[in-house]
CSV table of C-alpha atoms in Angstrom, one decimal:
chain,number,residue,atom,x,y,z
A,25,UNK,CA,34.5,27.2,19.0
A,26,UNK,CA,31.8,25.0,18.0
A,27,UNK,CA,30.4,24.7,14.2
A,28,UNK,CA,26.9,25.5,13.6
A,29,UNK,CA,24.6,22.9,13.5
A,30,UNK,CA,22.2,22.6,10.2
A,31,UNK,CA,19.0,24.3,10.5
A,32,UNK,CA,16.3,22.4,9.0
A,33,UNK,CA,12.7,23.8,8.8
A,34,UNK,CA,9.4,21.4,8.9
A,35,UNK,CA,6.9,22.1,7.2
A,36,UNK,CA,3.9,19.7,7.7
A,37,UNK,CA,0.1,20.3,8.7
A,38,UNK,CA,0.3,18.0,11.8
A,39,UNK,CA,2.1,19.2,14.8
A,40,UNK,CA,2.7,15.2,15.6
A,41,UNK,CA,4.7,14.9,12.6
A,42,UNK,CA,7.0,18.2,13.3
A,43,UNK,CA,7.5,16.9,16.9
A,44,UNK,CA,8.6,13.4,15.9
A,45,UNK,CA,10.8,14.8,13.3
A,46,UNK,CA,12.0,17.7,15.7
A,47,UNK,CA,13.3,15.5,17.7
A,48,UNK,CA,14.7,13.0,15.7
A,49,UNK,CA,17.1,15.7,13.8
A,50,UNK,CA,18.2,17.2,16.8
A,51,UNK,CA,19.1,14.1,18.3
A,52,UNK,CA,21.1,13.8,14.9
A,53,UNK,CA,23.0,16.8,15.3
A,54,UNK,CA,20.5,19.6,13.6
A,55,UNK,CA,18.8,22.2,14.8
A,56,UNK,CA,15.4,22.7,13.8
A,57,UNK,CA,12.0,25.3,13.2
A,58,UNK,CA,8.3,24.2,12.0
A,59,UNK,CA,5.4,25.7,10.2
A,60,UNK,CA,2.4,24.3,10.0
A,61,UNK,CA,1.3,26.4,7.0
A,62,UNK,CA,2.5,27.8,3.5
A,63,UNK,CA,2.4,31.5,5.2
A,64,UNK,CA,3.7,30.1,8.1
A,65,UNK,CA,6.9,28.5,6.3
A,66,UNK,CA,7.2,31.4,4.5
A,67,UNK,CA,7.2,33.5,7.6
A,68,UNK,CA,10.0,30.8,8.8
A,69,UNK,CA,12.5,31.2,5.5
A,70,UNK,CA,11.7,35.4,6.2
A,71,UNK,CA,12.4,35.2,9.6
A,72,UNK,CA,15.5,32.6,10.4
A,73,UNK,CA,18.3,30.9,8.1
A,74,UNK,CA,17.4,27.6,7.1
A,75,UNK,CA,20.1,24.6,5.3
A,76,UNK,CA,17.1,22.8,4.6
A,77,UNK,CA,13.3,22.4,4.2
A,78,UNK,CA,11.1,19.3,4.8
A,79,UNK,CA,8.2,20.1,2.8
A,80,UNK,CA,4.5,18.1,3.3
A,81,UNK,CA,2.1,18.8,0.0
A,82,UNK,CA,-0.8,19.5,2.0
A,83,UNK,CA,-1.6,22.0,3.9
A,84,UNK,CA,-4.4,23.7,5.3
A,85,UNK,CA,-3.8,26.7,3.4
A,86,UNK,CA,-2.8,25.2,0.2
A,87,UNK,CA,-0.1,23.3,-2.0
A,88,UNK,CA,3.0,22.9,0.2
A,89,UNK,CA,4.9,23.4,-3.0
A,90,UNK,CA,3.4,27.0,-2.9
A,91,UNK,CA,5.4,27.7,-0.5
A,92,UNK,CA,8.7,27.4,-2.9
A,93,UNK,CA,6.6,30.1,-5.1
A,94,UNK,CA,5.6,32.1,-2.5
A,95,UNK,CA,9.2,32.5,-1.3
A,96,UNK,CA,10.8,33.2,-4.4
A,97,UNK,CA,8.4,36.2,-5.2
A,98,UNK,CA,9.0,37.3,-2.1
A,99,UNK,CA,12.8,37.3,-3.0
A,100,UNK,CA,13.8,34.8,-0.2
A,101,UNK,CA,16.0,31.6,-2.0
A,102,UNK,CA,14.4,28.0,-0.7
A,103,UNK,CA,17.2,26.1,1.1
A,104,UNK,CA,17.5,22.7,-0.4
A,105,UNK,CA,14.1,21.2,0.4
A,106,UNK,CA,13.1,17.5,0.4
A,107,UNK,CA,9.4,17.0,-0.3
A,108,UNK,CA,7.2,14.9,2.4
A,109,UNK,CA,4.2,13.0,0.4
A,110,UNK,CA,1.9,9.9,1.1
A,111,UNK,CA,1.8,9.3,-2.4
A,112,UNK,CA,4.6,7.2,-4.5
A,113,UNK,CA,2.9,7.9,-7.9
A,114,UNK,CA,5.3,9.0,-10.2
A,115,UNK,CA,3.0,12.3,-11.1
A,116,UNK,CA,3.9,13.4,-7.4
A,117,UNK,CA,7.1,13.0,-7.8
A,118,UNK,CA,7.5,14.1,-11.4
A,119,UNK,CA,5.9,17.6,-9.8
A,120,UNK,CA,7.8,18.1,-7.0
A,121,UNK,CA,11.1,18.0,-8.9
A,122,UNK,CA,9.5,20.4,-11.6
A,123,UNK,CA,9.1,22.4,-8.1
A,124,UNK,CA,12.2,22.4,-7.3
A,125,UNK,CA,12.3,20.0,-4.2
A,126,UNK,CA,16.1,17.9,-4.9
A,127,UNK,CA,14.4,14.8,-3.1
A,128,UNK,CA,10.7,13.3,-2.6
A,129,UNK,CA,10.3,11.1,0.3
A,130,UNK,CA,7.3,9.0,0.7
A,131,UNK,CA,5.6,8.9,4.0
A,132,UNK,CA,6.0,7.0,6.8
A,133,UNK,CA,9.7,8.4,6.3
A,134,UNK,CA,12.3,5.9,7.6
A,135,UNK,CA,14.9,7.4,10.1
A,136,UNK,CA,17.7,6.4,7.7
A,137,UNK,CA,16.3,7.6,4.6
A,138,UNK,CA,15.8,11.1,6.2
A,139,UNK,CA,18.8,11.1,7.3
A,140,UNK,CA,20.7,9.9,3.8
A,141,UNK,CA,18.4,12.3,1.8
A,142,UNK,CA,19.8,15.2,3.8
A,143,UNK,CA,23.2,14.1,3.6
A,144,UNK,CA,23.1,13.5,-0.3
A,145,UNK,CA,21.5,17.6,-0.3
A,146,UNK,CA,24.9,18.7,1.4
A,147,UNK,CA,23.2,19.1,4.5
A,148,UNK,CA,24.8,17.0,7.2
A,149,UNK,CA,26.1,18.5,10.7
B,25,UNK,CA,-33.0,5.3,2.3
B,26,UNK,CA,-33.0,2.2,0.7
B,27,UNK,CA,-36.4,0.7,-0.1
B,28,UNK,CA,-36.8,-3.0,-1.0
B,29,UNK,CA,-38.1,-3.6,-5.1
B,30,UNK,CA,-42.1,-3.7,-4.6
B,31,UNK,CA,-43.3,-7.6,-4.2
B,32,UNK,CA,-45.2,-7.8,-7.6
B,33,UNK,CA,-42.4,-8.4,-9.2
B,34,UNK,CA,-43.1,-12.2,-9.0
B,35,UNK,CA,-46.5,-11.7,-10.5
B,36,UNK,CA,-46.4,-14.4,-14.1
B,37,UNK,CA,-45.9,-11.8,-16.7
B,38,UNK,CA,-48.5,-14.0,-19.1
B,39,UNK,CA,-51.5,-12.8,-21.1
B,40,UNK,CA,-53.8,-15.8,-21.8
B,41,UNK,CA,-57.2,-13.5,-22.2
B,42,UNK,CA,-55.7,-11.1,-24.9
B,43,UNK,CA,-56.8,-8.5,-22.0
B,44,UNK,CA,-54.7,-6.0,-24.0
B,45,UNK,CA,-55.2,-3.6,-20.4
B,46,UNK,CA,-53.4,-5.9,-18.4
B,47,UNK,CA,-51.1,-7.1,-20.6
B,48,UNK,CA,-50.2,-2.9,-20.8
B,49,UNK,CA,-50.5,-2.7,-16.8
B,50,UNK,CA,-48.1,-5.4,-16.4
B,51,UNK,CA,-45.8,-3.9,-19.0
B,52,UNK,CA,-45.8,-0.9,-16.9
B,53,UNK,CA,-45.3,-2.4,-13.9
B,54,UNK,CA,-42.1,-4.3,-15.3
B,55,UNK,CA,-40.8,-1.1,-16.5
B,56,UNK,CA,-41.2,0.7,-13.3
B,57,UNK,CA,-39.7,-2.1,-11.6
B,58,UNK,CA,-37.0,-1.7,-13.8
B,59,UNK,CA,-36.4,1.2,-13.6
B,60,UNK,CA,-36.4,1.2,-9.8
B,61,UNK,CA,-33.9,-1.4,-9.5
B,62,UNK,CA,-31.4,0.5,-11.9
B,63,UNK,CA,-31.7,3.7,-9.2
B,64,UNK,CA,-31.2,1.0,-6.6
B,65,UNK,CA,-28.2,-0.2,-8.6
B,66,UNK,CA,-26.8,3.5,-9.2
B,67,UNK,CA,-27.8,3.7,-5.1
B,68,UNK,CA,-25.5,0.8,-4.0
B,69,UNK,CA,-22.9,1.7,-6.4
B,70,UNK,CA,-22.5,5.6,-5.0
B,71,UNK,CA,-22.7,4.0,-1.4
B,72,UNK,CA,-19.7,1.5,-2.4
B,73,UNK,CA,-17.5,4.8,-3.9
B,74,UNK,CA,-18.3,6.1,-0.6
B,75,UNK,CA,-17.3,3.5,1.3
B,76,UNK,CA,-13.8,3.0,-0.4
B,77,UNK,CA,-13.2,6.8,0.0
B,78,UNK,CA,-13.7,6.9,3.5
B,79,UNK,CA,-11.5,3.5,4.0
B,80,UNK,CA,-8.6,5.4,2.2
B,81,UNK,CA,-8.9,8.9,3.8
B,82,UNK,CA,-8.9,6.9,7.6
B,83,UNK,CA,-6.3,4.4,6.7
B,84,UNK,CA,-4.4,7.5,5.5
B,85,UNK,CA,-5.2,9.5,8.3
B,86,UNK,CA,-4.4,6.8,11.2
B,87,UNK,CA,-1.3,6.6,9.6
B,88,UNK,CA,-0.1,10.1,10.2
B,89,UNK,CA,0.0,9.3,14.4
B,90,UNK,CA,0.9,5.7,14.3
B,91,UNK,CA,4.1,6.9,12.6
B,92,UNK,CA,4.8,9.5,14.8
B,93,UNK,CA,4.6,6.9,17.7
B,94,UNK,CA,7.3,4.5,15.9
B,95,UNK,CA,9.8,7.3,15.1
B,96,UNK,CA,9.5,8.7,18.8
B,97,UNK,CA,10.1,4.9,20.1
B,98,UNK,CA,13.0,4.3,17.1
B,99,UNK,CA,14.2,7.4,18.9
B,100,UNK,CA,14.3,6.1,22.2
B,101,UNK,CA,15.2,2.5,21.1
B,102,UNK,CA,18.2,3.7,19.1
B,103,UNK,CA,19.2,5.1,22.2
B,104,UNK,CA,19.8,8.7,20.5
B,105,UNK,CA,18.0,10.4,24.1
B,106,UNK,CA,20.4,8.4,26.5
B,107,UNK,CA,20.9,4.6,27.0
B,108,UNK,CA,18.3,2.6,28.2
B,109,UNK,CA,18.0,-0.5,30.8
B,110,UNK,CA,17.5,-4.3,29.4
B,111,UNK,CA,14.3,-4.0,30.1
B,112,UNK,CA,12.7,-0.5,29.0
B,113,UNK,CA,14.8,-1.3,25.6
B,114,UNK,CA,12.6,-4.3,25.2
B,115,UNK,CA,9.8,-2.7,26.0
B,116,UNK,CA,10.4,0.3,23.8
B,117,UNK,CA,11.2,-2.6,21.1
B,118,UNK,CA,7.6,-3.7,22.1
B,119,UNK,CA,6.1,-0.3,21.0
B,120,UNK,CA,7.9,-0.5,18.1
B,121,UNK,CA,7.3,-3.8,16.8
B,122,UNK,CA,3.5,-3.6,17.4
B,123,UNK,CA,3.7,-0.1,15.9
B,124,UNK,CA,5.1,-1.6,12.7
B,125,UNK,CA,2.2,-4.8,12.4
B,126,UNK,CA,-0.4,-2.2,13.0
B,127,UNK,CA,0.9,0.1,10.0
B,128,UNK,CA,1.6,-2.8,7.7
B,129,UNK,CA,-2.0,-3.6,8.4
B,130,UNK,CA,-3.2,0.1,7.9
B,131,UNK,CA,-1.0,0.4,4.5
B,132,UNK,CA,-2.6,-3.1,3.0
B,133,UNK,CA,-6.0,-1.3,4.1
B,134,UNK,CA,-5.1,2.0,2.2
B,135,UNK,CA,-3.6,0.0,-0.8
B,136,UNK,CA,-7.0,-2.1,-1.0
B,137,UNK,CA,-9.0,0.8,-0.9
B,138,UNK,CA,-6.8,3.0,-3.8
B,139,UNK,CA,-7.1,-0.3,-5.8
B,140,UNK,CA,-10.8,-0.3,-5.9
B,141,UNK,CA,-10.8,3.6,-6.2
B,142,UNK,CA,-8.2,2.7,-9.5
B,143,UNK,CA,-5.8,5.3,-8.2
B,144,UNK,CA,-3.0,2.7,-8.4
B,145,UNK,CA,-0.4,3.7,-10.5
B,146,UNK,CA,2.2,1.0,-12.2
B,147,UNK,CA,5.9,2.5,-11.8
B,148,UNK,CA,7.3,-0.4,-14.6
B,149,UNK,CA,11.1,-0.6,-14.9
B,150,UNK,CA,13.5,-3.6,-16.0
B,151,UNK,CA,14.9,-5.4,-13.0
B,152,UNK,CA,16.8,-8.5,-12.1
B,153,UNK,CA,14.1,-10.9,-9.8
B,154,UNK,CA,17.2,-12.4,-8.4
B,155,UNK,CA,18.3,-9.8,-5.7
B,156,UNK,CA,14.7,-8.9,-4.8
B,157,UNK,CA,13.7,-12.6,-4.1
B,158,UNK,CA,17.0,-12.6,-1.9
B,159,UNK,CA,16.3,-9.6,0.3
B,160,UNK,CA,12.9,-11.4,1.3
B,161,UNK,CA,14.5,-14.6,1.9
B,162,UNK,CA,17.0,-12.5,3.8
B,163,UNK,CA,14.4,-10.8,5.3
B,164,UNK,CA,12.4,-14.0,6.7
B,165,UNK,CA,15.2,-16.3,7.4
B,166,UNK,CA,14.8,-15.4,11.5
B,167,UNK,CA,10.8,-16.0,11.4
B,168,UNK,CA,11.9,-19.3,9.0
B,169,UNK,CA,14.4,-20.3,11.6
B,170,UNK,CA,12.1,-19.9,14.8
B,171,UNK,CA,9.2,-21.6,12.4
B,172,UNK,CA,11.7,-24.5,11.4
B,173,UNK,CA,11.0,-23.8,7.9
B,174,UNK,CA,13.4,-24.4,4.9
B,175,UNK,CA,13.2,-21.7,2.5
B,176,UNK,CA,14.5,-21.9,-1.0
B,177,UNK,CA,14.8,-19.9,-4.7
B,178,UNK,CA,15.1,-21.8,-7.6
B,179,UNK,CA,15.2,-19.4,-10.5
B,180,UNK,CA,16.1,-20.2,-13.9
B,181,UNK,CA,20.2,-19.6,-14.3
B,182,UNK,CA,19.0,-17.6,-17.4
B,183,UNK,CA,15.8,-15.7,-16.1
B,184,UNK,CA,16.7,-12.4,-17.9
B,185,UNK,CA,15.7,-9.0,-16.1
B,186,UNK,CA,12.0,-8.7,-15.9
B,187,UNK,CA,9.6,-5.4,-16.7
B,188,UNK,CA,7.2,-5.0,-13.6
B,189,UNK,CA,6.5,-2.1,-11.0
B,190,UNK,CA,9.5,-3.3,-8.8
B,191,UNK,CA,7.5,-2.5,-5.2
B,192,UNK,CA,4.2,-3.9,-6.5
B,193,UNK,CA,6.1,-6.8,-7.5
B,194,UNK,CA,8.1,-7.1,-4.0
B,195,UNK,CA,4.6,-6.4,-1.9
B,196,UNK,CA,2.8,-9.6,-3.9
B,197,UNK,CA,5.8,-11.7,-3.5
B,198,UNK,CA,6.0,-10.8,-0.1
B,199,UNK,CA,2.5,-11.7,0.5
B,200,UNK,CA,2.6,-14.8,-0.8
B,201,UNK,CA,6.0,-15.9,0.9
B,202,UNK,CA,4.6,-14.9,4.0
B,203,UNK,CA,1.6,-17.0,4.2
B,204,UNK,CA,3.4,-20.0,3.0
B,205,UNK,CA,5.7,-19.4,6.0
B,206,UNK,CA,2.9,-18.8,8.6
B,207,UNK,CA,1.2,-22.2,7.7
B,208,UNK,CA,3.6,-23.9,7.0
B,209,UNK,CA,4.6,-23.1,10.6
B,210,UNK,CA,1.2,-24.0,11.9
B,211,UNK,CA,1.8,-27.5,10.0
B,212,UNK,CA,5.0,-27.6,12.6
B,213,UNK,CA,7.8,-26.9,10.1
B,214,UNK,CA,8.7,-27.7,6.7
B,215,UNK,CA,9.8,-26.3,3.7
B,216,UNK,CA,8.5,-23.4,1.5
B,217,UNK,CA,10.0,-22.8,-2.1
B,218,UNK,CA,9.9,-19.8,-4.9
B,219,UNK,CA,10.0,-20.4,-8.7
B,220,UNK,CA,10.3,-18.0,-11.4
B,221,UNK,CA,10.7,-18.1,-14.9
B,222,UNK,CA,9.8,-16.5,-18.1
B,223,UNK,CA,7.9,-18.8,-20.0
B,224,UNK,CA,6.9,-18.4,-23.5
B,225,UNK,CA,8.0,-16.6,-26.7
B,226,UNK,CA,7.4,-13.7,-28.3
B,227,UNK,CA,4.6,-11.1,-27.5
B,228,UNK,CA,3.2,-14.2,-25.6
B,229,UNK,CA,5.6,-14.2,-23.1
B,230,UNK,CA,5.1,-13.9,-19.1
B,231,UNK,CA,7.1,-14.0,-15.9
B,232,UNK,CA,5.4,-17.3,-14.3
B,233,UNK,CA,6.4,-17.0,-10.1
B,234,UNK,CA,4.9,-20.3,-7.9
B,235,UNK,CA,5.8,-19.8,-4.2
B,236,UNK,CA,4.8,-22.8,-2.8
B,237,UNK,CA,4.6,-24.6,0.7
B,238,UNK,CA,4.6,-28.2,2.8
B,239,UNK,CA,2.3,-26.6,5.0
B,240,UNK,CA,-1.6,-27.2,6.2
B,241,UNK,CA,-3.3,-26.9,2.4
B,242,UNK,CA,-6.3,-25.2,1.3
B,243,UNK,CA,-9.7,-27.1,0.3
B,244,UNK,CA,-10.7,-26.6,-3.4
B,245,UNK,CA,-13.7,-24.7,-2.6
B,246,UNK,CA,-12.0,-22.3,-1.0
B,247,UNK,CA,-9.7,-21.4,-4.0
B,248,UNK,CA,-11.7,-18.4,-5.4
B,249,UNK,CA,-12.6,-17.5,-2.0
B,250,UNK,CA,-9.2,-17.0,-0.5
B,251,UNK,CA,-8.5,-13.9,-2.8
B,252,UNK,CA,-11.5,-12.2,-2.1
B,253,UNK,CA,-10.9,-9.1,0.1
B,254,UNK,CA,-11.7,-9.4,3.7
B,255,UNK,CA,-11.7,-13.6,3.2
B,256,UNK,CA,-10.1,-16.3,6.3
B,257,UNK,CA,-11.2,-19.4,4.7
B,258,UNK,CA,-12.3,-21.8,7.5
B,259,UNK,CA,-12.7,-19.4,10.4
B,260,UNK,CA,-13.2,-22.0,12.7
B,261,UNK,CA,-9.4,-23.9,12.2
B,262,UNK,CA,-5.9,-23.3,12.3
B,263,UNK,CA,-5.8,-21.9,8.8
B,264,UNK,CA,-7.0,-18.7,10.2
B,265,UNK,CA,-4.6,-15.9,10.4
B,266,UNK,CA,-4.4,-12.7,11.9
B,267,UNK,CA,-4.7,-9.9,9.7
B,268,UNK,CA,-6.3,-8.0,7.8
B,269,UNK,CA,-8.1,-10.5,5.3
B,270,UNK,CA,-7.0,-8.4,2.5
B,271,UNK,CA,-3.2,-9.8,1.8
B,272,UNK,CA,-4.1,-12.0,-1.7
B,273,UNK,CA,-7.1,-9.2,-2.3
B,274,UNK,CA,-4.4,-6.8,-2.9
B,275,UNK,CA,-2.1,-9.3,-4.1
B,276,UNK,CA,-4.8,-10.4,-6.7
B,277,UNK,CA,-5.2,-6.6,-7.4
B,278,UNK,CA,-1.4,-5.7,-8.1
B,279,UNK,CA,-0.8,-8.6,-10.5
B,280,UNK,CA,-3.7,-7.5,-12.4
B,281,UNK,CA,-3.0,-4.6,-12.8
B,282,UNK,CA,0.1,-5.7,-14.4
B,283,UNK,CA,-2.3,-8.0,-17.5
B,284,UNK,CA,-1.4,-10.8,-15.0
B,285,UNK,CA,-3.4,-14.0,-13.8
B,286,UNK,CA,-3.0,-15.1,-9.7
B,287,UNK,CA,-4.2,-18.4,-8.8
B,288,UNK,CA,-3.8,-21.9,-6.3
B,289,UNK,CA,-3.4,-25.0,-6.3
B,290,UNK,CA,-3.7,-27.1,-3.4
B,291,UNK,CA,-5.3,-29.4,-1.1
B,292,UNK,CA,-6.2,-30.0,3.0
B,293,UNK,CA,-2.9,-30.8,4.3
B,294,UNK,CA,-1.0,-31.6,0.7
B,295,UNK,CA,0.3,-27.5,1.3
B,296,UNK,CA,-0.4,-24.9,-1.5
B,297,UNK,CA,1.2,-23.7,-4.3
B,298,UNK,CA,0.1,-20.4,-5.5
B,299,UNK,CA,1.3,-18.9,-9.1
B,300,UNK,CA,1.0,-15.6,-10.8
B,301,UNK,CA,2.0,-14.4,-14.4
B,302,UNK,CA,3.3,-11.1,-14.9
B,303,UNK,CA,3.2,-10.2,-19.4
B,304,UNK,CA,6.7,-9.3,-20.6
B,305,UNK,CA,6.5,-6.5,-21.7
B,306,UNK,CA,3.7,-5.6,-20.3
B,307,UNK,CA,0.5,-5.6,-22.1
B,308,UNK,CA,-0.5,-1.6,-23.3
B,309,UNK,CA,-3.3,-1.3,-20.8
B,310,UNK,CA,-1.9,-1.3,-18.0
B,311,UNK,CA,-0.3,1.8,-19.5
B,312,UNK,CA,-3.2,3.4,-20.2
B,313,UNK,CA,-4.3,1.9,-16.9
B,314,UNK,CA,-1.4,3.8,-15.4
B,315,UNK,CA,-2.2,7.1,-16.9
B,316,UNK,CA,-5.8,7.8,-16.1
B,317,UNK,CA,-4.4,7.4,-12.4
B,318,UNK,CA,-5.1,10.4,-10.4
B,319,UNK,CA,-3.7,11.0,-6.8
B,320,UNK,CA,-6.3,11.8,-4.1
B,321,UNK,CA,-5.9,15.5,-3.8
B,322,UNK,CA,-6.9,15.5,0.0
B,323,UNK,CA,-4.1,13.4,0.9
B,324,UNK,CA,0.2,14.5,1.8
């Protein structure tokens, strides 16, 4: 019997972004989903189990963080989720953890800084 | 549409005849013209917000494909889809390499244009200088090898921790260490140096950094203009470098915004020795500077 690999769900406005980072977890050893909106990713977090979320702060339809909101009220629990933002400003960051997100990566994410930051969330196949 | 101040302006604003009409219609004049070059001011300043927007939102936007390209050729250099031949590994390395200039040169483009939107934000902390000048040396000792360039730190043995946005600190350093290694390279070798200390006492003391080179010099005149944005002093010699022309523009910009001074010294073929001062602590407007700093709201 084989153990289940990690789930991770990518959330991020631009398909070329979920399809590099698709295929960069599952060459890792995860297995992965993406939404390219906050109903979208809710949708996702309804729909399959997820051990983690990769979250970008903009989307078309809103504040990616909404999409931690929007989950709770619609009494689903967040995985452990790891915020995806251009900005390194420490407002950003100051929000996202006030958000909830237990990481905040700064775009153009290095391979192993992903990979660490999902390790150091307990998420590592 | 711009429209050129009307040509009157040069008309001698004197009144010899005590024509008290004239003198009035002049006065008039004047004021219109005044006020004509204030909306022209008000015009060129919009058009210059404008311009820096746009130069941030498609900096940020190319960056969004350009890194997708890198991780997908990381992916495939790393070897994580199946091993790869000698030679599609080097040419995968290709891809990446050239993928990596390009976004260095997009991210200096992006930085220059937050800087002169002022949504830079200082992240100060207290840090020792010592292992962050050794990661760049560490960093460049291949290209200073292949370059046959000596490079060197000589920091005070008791340079105490220093107060400074660490990555803003890094980036200028960077800057400067790279140029002195580029030409000094083009001079056909030689040595390049870095030199910190914390001079001063009191609430007049600064971090003072020189990195300085052996390498092909800068003419006096072209001190100030070398850290003005979108700058290659002498176009038509080997001191021109491929880039972006904003390196010390955004070097100039991060040390300010820390209460700091940048500047050169140098001469044609006597090498260069550029300085900057960094306030310890820092100085309380760059705090204030720090918290009127808004992130652009269109951006991830």
């Amino acid at each position: 019997m084989t153990a289940r690999r990690p789930a991770v769900l990518i959330v991020d406005d631009s398909p070329l972004v979920t399809d590099a980072l698709g295929v960069l977890l599952e060459a890792s050893g995860y297995t992965t989903g993406s939404a390219t909106t906050v109903a979208d990713a809710v949708t996702a977090l309804r729909n399959e189990r997820y051990d983690a979320m990769l979250l970008d702060l903009t989307l078309p339809d809103g504040d990616g963080l909404e999409v931690l909101g929007s989950a709770e009220e619609a009494n689903l629990t967040p995985p452990p989720t790891l915020a995806l933002t251009g900005h390194d400003d420490p407002a950003t960051a100051a929000r996202c953890r006030e958000a909830g997100c237990v990481a905040v990566l700064v775009k153009p994410v290095r391979r192993i800084a992903l990979l660490g930051a999902l390790q150091a969330a307990g998420v590592a196949p | 549409m711009l429209r050129p101040l009307a040509h009157s302006q040069h008309t001698p604003l004197t009144a010899t005849s005590g024509d008290a009409d004239t003198l009035e219609a002049r006065l008039g004049a004047l004021e219109s013209q005044t006020g004509e070059a204030t909306r022209l001011i008000a015009e060129l300043q919009a058009r210059d917000r404008l311009k820096t927007q746009f130069l941030a939102n498609i900096s940020h936007d190319l960056r969004t494909p350009l890194t997708a390209i890198i991780t997908h050729a990381e992916i495939l250099g790393d070897g994580m889809l199946g091993e790869l031949t000698e030679r599609q590994h080097a040419s995968v390395s290709g891809i990446i390499k050239g993928g990596r200039q390009l976004l260095a040169m997009v991210g200096d483009i992006l930085t220059y244009a937050r800087g002169a939107a002022d949504q830079l934000a200082l992240v100060p902390s207290t840090f020792a200088l010592a292992p962050v000048v050794d990661q760049m040396l560490a960093l460049n000792a291949p290209v200073a090898e292949r370059r046959h360039v000596t490079a060197t730190a000589e920091l005070t043995p008791d340079l105490p921790p220093v107060i400074a946005d660490r990555e803003k600190l890094s980036h200028v350093l960077n800057n400067l260490f790279g140029n002195a290694l580029h030409f000094t390279g083009l001079a056909g070798g030689g040595r390049v140096w870095v030199r910190a200390a914390v001079e001063g006492v009191d609430d007049e003391r600064e971090l003072h950094v020189e990195v300085g080179d052996t390498g092909i010099g800068i003419a006096p005149e072209h001190h100030d203009l070398v850290f003005r944005e979108f700058a290659q002093v002498d176009s038509s010699t080997s001191r021109r470098h491929h880039g972006t022309g904003l390196g010390l523009a955004i070097a100039r910009n991060l040390v300010e915004l820390h209460g700091g001074r940048i500047w050169v010294e140098s001469a044609l073929g006597q090498g260069a020795r550029f300085h900057f001062t960094i306030p310890q602590p820092l100085p309380p407007v760059t705090a204030t500077h720090a918290a009127i700093m808004r992130p652009d709201p269109d951006a991830p």
